[in-house]
Short mmCIF file of C-alpha atoms and ligand atoms in Angstrom, two decimals:
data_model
loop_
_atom_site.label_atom_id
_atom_site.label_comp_id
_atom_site.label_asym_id
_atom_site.label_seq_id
_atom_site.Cartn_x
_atom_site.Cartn_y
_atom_site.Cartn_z
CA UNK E 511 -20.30 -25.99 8.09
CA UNK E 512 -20.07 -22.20 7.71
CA UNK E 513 -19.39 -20.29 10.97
CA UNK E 514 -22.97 -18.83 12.56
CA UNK E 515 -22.73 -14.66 13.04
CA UNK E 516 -25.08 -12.55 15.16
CA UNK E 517 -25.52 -9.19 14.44
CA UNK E 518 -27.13 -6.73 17.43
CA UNK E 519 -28.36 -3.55 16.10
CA UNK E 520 -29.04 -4.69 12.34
CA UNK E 521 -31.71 -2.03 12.01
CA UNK E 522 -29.15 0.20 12.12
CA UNK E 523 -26.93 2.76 9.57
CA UNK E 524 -23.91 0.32 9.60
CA UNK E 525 -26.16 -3.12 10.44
CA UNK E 526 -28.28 -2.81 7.87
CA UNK E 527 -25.52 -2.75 4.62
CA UNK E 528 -23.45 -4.93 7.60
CA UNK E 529 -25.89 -7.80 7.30
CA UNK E 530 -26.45 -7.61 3.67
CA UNK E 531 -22.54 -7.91 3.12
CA UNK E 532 -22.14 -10.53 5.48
CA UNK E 533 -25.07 -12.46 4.24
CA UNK E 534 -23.45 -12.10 0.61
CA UNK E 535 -20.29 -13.18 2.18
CA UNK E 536 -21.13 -16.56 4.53
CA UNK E 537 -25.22 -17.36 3.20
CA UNK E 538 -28.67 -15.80 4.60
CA UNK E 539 -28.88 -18.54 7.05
CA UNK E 540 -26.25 -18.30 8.68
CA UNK E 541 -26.62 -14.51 9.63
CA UNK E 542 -28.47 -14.00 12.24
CA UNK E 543 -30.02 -10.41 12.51
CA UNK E 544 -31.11 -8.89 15.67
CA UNK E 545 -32.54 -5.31 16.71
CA UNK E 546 -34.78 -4.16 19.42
CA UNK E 547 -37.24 -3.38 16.97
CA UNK E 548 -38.92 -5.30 13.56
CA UNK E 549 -38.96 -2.98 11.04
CA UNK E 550 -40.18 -3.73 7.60
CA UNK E 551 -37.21 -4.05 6.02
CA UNK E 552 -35.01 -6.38 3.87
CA UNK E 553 -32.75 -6.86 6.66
CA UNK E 554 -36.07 -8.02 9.22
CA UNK E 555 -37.94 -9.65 5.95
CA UNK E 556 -35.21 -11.72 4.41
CA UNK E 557 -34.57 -13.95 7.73
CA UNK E 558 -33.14 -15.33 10.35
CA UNK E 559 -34.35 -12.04 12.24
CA UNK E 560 -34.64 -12.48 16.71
CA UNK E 561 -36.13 -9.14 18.42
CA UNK E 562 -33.54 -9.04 21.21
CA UNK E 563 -32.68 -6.22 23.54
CA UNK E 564 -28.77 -5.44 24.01
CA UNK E 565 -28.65 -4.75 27.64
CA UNK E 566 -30.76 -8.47 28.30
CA UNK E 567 -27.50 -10.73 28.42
CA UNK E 568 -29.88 -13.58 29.19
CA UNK E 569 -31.30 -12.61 25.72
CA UNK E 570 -28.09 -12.42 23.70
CA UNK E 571 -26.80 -15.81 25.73
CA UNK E 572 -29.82 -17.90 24.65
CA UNK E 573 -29.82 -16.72 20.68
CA UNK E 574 -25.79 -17.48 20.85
CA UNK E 575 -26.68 -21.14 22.20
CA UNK E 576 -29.62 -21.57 20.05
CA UNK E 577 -27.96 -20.37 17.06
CA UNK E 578 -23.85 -21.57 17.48
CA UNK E 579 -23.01 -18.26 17.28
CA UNK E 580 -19.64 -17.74 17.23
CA UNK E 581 -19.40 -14.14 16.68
CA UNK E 582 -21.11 -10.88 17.58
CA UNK E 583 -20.65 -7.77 15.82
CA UNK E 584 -22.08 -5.06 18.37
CA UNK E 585 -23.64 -2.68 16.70
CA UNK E 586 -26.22 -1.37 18.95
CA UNK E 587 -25.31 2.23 20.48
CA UNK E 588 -26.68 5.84 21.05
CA UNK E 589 -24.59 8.11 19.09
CA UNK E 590 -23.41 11.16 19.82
CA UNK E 591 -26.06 13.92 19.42
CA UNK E 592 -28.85 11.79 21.36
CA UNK E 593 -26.14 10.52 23.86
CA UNK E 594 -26.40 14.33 24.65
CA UNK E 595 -29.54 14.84 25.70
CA UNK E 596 -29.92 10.97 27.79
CA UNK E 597 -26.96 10.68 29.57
CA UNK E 598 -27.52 8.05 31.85
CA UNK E 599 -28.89 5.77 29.29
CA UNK E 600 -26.33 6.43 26.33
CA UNK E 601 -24.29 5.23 29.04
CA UNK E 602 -26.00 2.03 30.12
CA UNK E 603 -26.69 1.40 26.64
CA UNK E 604 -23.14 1.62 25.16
CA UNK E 605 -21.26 0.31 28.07
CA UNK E 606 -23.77 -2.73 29.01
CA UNK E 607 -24.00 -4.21 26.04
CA UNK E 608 -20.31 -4.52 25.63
CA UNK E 609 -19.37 -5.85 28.85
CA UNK E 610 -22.54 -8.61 27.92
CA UNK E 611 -20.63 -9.41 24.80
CA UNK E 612 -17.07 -9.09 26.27
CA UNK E 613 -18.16 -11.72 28.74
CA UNK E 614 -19.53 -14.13 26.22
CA UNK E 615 -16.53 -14.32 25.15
CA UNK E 616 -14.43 -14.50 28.52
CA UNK E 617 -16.57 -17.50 29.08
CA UNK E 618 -15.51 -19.16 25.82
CA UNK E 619 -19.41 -19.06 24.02
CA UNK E 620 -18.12 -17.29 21.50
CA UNK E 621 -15.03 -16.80 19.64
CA UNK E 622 -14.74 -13.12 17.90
CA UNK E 623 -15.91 -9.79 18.70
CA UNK E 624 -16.18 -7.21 16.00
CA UNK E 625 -17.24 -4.02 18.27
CA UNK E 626 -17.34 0.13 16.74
CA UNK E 627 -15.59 2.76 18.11
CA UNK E 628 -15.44 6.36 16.86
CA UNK E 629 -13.27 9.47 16.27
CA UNK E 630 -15.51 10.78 19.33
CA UNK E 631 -13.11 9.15 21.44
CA UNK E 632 -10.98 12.11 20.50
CA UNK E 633 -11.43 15.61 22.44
CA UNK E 634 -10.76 19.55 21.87
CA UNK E 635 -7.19 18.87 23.50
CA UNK E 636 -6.40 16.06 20.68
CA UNK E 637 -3.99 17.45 18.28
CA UNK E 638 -6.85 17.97 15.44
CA UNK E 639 -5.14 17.47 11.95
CA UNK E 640 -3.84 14.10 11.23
CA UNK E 641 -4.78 12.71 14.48
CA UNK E 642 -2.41 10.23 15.10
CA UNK E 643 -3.56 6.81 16.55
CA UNK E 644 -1.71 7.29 19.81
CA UNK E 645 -2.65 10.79 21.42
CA UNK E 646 -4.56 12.60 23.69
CA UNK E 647 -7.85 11.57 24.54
CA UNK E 648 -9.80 13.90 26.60
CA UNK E 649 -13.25 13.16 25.13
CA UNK E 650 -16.20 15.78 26.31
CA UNK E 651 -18.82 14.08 25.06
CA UNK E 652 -21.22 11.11 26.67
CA UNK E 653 -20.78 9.08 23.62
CA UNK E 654 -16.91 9.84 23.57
CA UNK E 655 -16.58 8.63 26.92
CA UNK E 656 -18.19 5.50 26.92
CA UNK E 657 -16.25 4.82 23.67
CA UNK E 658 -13.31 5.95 25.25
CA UNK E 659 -13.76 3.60 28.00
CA UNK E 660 -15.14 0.55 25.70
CA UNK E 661 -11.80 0.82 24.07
CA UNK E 662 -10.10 0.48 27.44
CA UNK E 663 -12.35 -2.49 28.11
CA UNK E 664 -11.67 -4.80 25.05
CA UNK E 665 -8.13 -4.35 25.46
CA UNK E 666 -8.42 -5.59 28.77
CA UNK E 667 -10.50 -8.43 28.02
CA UNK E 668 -7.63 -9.38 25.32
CA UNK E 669 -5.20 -8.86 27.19
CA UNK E 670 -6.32 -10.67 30.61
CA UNK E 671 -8.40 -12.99 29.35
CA UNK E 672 -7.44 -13.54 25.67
CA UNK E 673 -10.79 -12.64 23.82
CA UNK E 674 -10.46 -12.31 20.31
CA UNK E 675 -12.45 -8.33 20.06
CA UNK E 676 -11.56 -6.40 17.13
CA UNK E 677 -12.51 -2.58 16.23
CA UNK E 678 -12.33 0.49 14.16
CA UNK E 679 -12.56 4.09 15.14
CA UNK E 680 -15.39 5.11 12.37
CA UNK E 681 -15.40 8.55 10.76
CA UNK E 682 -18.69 9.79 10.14
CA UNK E 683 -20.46 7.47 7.94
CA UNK E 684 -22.26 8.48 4.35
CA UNK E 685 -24.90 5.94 3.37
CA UNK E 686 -28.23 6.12 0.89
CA UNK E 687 -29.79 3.17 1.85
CA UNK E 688 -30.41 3.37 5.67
CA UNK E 689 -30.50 6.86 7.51
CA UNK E 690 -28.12 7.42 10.30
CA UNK E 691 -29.68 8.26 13.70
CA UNK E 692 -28.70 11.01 16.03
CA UNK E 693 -25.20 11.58 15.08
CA UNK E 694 -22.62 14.79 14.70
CA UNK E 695 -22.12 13.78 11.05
CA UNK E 696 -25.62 13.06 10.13
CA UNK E 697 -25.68 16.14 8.25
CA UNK E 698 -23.07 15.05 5.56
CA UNK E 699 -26.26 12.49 4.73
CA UNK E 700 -29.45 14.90 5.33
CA UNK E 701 -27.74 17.32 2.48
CA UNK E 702 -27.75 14.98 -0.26
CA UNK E 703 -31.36 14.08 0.49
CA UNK E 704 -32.45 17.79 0.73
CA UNK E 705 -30.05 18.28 -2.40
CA UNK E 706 -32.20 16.24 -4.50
CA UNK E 707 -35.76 16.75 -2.98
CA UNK E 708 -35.78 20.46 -2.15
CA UNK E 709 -33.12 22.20 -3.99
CA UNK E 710 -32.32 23.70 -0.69
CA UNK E 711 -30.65 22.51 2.80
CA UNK E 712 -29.82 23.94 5.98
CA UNK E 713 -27.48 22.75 8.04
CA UNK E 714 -26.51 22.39 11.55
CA UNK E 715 -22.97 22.84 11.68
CA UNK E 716 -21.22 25.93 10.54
CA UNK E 717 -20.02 26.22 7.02
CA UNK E 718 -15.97 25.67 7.96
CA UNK E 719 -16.28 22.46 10.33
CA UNK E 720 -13.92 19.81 8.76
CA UNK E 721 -14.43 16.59 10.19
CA UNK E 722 -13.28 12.71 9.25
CA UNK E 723 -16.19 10.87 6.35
CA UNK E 724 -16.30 7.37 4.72
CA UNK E 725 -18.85 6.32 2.13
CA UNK E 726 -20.28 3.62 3.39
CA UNK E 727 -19.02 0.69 1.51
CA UNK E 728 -15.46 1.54 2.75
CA UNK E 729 -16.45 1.11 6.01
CA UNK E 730 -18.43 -1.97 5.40
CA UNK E 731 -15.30 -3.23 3.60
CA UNK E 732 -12.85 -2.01 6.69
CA UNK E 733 -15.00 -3.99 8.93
CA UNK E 734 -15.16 -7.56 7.23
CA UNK E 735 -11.58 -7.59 6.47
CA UNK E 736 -10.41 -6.55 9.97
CA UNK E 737 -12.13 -9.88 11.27
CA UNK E 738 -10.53 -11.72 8.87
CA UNK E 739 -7.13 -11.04 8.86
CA UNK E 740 -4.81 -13.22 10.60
CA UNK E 741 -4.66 -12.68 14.46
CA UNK E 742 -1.20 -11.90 14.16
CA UNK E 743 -1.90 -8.86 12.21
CA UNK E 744 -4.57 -7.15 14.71
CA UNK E 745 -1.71 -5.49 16.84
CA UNK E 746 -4.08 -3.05 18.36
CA UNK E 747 -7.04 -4.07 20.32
CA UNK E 748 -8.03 -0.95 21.55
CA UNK E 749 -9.25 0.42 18.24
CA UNK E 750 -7.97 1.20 14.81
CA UNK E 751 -8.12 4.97 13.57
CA UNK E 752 -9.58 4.91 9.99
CA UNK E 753 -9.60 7.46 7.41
CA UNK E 754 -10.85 7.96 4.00
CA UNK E 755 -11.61 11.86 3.53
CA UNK E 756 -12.29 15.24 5.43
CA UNK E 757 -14.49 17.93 4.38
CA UNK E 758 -16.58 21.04 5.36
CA UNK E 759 -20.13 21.26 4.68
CA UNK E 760 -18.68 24.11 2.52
CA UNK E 761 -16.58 21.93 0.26
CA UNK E 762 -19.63 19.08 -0.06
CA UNK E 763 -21.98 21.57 -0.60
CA UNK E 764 -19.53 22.22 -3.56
CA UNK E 765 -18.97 18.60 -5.08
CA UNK E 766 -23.01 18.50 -5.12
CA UNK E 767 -23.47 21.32 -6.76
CA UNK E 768 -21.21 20.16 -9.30
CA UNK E 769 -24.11 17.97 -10.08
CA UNK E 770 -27.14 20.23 -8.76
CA UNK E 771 -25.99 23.24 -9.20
CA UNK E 772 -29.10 25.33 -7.84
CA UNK E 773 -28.57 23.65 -4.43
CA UNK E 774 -28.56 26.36 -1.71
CA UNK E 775 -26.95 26.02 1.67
CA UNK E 776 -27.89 28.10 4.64
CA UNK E 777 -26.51 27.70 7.98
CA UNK E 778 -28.12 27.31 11.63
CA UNK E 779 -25.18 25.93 14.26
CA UNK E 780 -26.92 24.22 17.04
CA UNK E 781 -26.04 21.87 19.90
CA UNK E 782 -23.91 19.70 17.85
CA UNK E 783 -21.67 22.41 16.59
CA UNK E 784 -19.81 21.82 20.13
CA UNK E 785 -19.20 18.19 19.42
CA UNK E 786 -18.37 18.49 15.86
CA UNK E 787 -15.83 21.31 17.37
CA UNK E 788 -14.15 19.15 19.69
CA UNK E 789 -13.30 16.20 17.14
CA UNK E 790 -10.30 15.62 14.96
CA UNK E 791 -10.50 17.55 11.36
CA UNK E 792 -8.38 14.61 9.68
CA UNK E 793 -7.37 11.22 11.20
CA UNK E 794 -3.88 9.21 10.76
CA UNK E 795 -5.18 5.92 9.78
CA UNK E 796 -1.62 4.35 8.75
CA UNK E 797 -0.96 2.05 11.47
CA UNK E 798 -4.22 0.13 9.88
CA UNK E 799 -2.88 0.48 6.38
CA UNK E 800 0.13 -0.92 7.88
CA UNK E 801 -1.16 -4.23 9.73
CA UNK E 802 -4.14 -4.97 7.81
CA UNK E 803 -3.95 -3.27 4.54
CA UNK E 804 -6.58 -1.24 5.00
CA UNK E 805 -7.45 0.93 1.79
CA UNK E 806 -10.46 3.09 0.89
CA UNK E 807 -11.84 3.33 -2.73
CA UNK E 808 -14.01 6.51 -1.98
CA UNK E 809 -13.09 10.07 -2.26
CA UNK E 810 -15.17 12.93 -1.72
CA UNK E 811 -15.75 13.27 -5.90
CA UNK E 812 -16.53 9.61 -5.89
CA UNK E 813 -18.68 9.50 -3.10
CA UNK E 814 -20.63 12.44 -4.01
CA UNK E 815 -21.23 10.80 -7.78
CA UNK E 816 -22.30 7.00 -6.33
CA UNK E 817 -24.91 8.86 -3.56
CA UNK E 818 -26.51 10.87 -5.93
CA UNK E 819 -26.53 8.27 -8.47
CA UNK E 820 -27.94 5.34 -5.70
CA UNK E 821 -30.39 7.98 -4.27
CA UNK E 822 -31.68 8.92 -7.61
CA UNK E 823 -32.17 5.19 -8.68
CA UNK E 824 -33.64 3.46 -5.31
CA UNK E 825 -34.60 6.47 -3.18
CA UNK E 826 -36.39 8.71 -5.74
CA UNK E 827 -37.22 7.03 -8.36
C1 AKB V 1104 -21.73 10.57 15.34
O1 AKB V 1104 -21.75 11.60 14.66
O2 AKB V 1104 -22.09 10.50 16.50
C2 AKB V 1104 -21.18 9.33 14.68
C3 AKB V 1104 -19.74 9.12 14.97
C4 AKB V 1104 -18.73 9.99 14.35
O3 AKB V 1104 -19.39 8.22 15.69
N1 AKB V 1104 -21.41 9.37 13.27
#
């Protein structure tokens, strides 16, 4: 019989393509989807799909008995820019919901944890280029805190009592299919969009703010084949830095209008220039390379030609 997976937040940027990739991997049925919302989506409409609410652990207990779950991936969370602006429940959100799952676990219901951190664990006194995995982390952000202290938490939980959680430090992510939702990076998305439907874009950030990217299917990729690789090889259980490329909205500006070559950028900083300004610019991802051969197939040229192509031929057709 095929192991039974839950996924909590598959509404979401990385749930979404998450749960279609498992699905592909291990069967429809056995991949359970959950969000606090049904949307009309292939995710909700393809089945098995449970409204559940993260912070209910009587909720997430009854689908894992109901179902045999025997692993969560977590991927419910308020992001950075909207951590911002609710505090309190960015907190009870991202914090909750783990120590549900962590305890699931403790408790011996289930068996694996696949949980996502970020490079907003980072802060402005992190050494910025080529962050290394072990540094200083002085986040000054909600979000970067409570990642900060989830990764604290699942290494505790493996250490004390042996639970099997596994995670990845994300880069901002770059996906066509589902928008992201109230992050930093979001804008690294919103461009191609505007790119293609109005010739013009404006973004939020200033035009010289590098910061850590992965196209999607990299980080898709890095997360199924960190939960299966050997236990043995997960020698960190805090959470794996992971890199793929770093750019300015100057220099993707640039690669797009290598294919749309009228696009015009303008630029407005707001709020989330002081986030963006207190992460890493480039990440040291070679301790993951190193234990689980992690290897991304995306560059920025790359990227830039599969988004406009998958945008042109689902998005606006
Ligand atoms: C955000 O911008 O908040 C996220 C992240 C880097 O974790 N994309």
């Amino acid at each position: 019989m095929s192991k039974k997976i839950l996924i909590i937040g598959a509404c979401g940027q990385i749930g979404t393509e998450l749960t279609h990739k498992l699905r592909a991997i291990h069967g429809v049925e056995n991949v359970i989807a959950s969000d606090i919302r049904k949307l009309n989506n292939d995710v909700v409409n393809s089945e098995p799909f449970e409204v559940i609410n993260a912070l209910d652990y009587n909720q997430i207990e009854h689908l894992v008995e109901q179902y045999h779950i025997e692993e969560v991936y977590l991927m419910a969370a308020l992001l950075s820019a909207t951590a911002e602006k609710n505090p309190a429940f960015a907190w009870d959100l991202n914090m909750n919901s783990l120590f549900h799952v962590l305890n699931l676990a403790k408790a011996k219901k289930i068996k694996k944890i696949f949980w996502p951190s970020s490079i907003a664990v980072f802060g402005p006194t992190t050494p910025k280029e080529n962050t290394p995995q072990y540094t200083i982390m002085e986040p000054s952000t909600v979000y970067g805190i409570s990642k900060q202290s989830g990764e604290r938490w699942c290494e505790y939980y493996h250490n004390i009592f042996g639970v099997d959680v596994r995670s990845i430090r994300y880069p901002g992510l770059i996906s066509w299919s589902t928008p992201p939702g109230g992050g930093t990076t979001d804008y690294a998305v919103d461009i191609f969009h505007k790119a293609i439907t109005d010739g013009k874009y404006e973004c939020f950030l200033s035009s010289e703010t590098k910061m850590p990217m992965m196209y999607m299917e990299d980080a898709i990729q890095a997360t199924v084949d960190i939960m299966e690789a050997p236990t043995e090889s997960i020698k960190i259980r805090s959470s794996y830095n992971l890199a793929a490329m770093s750019f300015t909205p100057t220099q993707i500006a640039a690669e797009i209008q290598k294919h749309i070559p009228n696009l015009q950028v303008t630029y407005k900083p707001d709020f989330r220039q002081k986030i963006a300004d207190s992460w890493p610019a480039s990440i040291d991802d070679s301790q993951a390379r190193q234990d689980w051969n992690w290897k991304n197939k995306f560059n920025i040229e790359t990227m830039t030609v599969e988004m406009l192509k998958q945008l042109r031929e689902n998005v606006y057709k």
